Short mmCIF file of C-alpha atoms in Angstrom, two decimals:
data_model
loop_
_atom_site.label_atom_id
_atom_site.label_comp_id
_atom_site.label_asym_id
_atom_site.label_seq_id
_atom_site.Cartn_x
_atom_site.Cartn_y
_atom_site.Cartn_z
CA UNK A 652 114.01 -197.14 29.92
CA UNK A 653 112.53 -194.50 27.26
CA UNK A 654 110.42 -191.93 28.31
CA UNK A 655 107.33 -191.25 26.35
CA UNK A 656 106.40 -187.99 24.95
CA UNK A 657 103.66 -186.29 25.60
CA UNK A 658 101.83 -184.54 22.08
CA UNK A 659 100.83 -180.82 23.63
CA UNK A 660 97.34 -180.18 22.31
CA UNK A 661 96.38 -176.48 21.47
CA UNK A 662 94.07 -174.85 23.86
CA UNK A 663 90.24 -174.10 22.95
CA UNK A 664 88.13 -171.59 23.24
CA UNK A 665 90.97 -169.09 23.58
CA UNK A 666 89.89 -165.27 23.14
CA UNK A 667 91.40 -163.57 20.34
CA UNK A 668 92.46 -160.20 20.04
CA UNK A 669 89.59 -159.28 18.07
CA UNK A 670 87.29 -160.13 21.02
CA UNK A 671 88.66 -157.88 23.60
CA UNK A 672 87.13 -154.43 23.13
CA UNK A 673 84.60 -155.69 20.40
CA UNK A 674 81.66 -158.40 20.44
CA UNK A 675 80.84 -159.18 24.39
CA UNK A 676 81.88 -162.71 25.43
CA UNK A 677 79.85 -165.95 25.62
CA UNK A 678 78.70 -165.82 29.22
CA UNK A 679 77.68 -162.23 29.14
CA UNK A 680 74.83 -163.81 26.63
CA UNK A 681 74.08 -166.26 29.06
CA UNK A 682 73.80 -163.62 31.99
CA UNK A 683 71.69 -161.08 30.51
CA UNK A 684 71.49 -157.37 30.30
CA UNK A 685 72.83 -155.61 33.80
CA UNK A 686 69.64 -153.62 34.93
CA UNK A 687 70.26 -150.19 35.91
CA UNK A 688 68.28 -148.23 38.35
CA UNK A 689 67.30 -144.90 38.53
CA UNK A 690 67.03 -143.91 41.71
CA UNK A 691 68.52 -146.34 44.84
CA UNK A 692 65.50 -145.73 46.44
CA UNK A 693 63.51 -147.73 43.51
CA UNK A 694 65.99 -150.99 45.01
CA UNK A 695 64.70 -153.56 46.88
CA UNK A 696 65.72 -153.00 50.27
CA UNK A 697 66.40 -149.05 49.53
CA UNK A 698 62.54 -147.93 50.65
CA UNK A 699 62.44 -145.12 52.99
CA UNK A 700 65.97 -144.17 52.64
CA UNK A 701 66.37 -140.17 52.21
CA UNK A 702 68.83 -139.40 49.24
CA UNK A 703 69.74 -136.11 49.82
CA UNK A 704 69.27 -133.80 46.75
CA UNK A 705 72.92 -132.73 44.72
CA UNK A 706 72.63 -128.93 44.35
CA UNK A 707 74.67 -126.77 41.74
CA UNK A 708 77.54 -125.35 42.87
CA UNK A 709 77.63 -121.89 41.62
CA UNK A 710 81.24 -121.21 40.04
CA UNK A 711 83.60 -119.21 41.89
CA UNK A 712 84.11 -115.89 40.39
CA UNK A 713 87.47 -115.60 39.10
CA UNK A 714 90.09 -112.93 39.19
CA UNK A 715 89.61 -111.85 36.32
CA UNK A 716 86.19 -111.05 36.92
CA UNK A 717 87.06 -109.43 40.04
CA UNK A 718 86.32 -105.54 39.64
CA UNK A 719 89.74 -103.85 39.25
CA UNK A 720 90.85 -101.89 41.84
CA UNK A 721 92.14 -98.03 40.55
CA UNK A 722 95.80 -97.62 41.10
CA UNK A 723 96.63 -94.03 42.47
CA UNK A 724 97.57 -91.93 39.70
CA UNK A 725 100.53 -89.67 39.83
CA UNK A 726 99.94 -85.91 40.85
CA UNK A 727 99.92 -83.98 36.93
CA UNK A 728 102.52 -81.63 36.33
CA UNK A 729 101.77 -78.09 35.30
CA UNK A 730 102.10 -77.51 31.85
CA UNK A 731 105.62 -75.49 30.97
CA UNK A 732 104.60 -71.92 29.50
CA UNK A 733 108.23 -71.75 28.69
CA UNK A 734 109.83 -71.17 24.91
CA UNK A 735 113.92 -72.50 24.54
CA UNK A 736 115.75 -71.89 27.24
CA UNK A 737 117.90 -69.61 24.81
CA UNK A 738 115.11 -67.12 23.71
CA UNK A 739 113.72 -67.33 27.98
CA UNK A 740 116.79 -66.02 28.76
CA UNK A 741 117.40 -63.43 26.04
CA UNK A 742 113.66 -62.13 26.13
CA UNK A 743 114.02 -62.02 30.21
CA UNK A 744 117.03 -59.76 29.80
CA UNK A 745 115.76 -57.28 27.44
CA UNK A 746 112.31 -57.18 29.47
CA UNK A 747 114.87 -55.69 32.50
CA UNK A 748 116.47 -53.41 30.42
CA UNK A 749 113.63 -51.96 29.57
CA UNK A 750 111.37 -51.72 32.57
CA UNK A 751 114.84 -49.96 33.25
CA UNK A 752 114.73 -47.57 30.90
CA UNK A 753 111.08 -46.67 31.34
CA UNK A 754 112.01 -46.35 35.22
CA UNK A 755 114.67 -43.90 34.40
CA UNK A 756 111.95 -41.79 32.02
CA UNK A 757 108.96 -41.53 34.40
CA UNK A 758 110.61 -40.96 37.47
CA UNK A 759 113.33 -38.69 38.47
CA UNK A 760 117.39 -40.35 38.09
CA UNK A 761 118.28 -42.09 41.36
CA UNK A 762 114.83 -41.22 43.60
CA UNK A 763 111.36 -42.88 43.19
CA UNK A 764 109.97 -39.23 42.59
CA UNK A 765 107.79 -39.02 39.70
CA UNK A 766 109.09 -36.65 37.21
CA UNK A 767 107.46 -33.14 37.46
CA UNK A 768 107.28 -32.66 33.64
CA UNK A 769 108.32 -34.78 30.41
CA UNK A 770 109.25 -33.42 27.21
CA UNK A 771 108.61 -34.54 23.62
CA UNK A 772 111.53 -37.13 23.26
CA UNK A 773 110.55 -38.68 27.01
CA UNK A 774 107.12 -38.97 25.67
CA UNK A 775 108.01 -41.02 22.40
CA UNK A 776 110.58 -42.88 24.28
CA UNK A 777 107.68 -44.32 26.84
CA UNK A 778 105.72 -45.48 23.80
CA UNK A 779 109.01 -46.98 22.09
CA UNK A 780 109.63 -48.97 25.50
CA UNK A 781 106.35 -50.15 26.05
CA UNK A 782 105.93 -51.40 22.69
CA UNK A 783 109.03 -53.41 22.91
CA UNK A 784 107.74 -55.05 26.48
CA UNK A 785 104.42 -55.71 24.35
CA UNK A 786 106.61 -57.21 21.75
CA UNK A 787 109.08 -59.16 24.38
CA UNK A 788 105.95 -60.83 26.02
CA UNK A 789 105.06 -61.93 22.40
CA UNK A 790 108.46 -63.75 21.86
CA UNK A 791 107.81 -65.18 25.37
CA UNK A 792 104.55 -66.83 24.09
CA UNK A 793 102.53 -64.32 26.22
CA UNK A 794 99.55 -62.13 24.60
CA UNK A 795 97.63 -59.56 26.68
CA UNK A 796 94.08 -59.25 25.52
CA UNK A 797 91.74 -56.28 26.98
CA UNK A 798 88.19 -56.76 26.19
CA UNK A 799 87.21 -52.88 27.25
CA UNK A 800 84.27 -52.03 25.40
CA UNK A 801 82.80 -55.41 24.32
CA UNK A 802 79.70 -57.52 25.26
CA UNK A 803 80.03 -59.29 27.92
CA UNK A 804 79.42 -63.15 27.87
CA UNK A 805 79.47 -66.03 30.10
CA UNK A 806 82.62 -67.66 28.16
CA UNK A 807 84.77 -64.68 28.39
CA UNK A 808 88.09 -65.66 30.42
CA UNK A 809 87.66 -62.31 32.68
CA UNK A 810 86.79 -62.16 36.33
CA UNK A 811 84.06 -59.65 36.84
CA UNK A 812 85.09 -57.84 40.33
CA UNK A 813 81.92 -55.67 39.67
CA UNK A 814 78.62 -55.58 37.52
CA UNK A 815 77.00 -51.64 38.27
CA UNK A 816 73.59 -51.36 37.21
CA UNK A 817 73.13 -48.92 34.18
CA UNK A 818 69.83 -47.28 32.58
CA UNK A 819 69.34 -47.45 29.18
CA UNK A 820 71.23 -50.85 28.13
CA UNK A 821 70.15 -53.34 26.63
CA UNK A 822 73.03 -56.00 27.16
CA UNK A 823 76.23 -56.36 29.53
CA UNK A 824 79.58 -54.54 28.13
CA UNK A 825 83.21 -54.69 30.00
CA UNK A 826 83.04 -51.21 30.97
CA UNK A 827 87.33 -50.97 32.02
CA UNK A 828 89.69 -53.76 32.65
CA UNK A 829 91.65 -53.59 35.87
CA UNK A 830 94.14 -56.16 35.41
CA UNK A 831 94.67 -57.61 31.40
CA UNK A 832 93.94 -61.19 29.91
CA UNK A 833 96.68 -63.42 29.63
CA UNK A 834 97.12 -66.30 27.13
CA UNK A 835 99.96 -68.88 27.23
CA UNK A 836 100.25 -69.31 23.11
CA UNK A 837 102.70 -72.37 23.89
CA UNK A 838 99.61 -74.21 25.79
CA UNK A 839 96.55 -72.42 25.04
CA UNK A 840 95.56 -71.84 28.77
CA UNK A 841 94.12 -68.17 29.87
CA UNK A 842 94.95 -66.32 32.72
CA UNK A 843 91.59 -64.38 33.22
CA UNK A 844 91.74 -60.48 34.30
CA UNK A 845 89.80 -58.47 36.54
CA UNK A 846 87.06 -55.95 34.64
CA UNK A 847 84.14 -53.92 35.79
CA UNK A 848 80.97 -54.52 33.78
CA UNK A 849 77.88 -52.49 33.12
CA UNK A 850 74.84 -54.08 33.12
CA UNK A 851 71.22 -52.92 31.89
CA UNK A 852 69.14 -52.20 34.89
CA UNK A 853 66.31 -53.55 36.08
CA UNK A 854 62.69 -52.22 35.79
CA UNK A 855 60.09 -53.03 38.09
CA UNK A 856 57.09 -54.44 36.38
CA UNK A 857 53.98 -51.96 36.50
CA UNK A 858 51.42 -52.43 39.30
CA UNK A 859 47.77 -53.24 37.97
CA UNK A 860 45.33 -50.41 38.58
CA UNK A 861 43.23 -51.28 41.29
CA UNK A 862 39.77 -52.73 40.21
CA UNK A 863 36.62 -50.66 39.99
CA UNK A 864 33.80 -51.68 42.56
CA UNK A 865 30.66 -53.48 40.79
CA UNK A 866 28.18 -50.66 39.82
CA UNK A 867 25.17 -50.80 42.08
CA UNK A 868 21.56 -51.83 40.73
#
């Protein structure tokens, strides 16, 4: 018994791959456009429904706009007034020996008796040992500055212990200097000394004569 064939016929209307993302479809001609609505209460069968308003969220601030919080800082150092340790050393040593030696010369040997009477060559050896501790300060990066004599001014780095009240000037001058100015050459700081000041005095203004009475008519 032979079977008969059957002839496969291609199938119609197939979509093509041009079709699917491009030009809509057949039907969706025959259905129409899709209405859209703006608002669900505009729907039939929607009336009287509240639709709660969407409100903005405001954006979250962000670390970054966070204000930044001040780490504590570390306690500042003084500044060193120090040279090398070699010439600190060297200049320290010769500063002893010679506060030594002017020890020695303005008091009497072995006692802390002033000496009763000093000759020429004690005299000149005072003023060759206190030059040298002038000069031994220097080396140490330390200047002594006396302003005896000068105006006085707000920016001067003295303490004034006290201003006396003096007749006849016209401005403020350090009148002596108890204890020196000192100036750290290394940093540029000032130790301020203690000076007494004169300053001009004061006048008291004039009183006004007193008035005449009105002349009588």
């Amino acid at each position: 018994m032979s079977k008969k064939t059957k002839k496969r016929t291609p199938m119609k209307n197939k979509p093509s791959a041009k079709n699917r993302g491009g030009a809509k479809p057949p039907y969706a001609a025959a259905l129409g456009e899709i209405p859209i609505f703006a608002n669900p209460a505009d729907m039939p069968g929607f009336a009287g429904i509240p639709i709660a308003p969407i409100v903005p969220q405001s954006p979250q601030p962000s670390q970054s706009s966070q204000p930044h919080q001040s780490q504590p800082q570390p306690p500042q150092q003084q500044p060193d007034v120090r040279p090398d340790e070699n010439i600190f050393v060297k200049a320290m040593r010769d500063l002893a020996v010679a506060a030594w030696k002017l020890k020695g010369i303005a008091f009497k040997p072995g006692t802390d008796e002033p000496a009763a009477t000093l000759d020429a060559k004690q005299l000149a050896d005072i003023g060759f040992y206190t030059e040298r501790l002038h000069n031994l300060l220097g080396t140490l990066g330390v200047t002594m500055q006396d302003f005896t004599g000068q105006p006085f001014h707000a920016g001067m780095p003295v303490k004034v212990i006290s201003a006396k009240p003096t007749p006849g000037l016209t401005e403020e001058v350090v009148f002596q200097t108890l204890t020196p100015t000192l100036k750290f050459e290394r940093t540029g700081e000032f130790y301020p000394g203690n000076v007494i000041t004169l300053k001009p005095q004061e006048t008291e203004a004039p009183e006004p004569p007193p008035a005449e009475p009105p002349a009588a008519v």
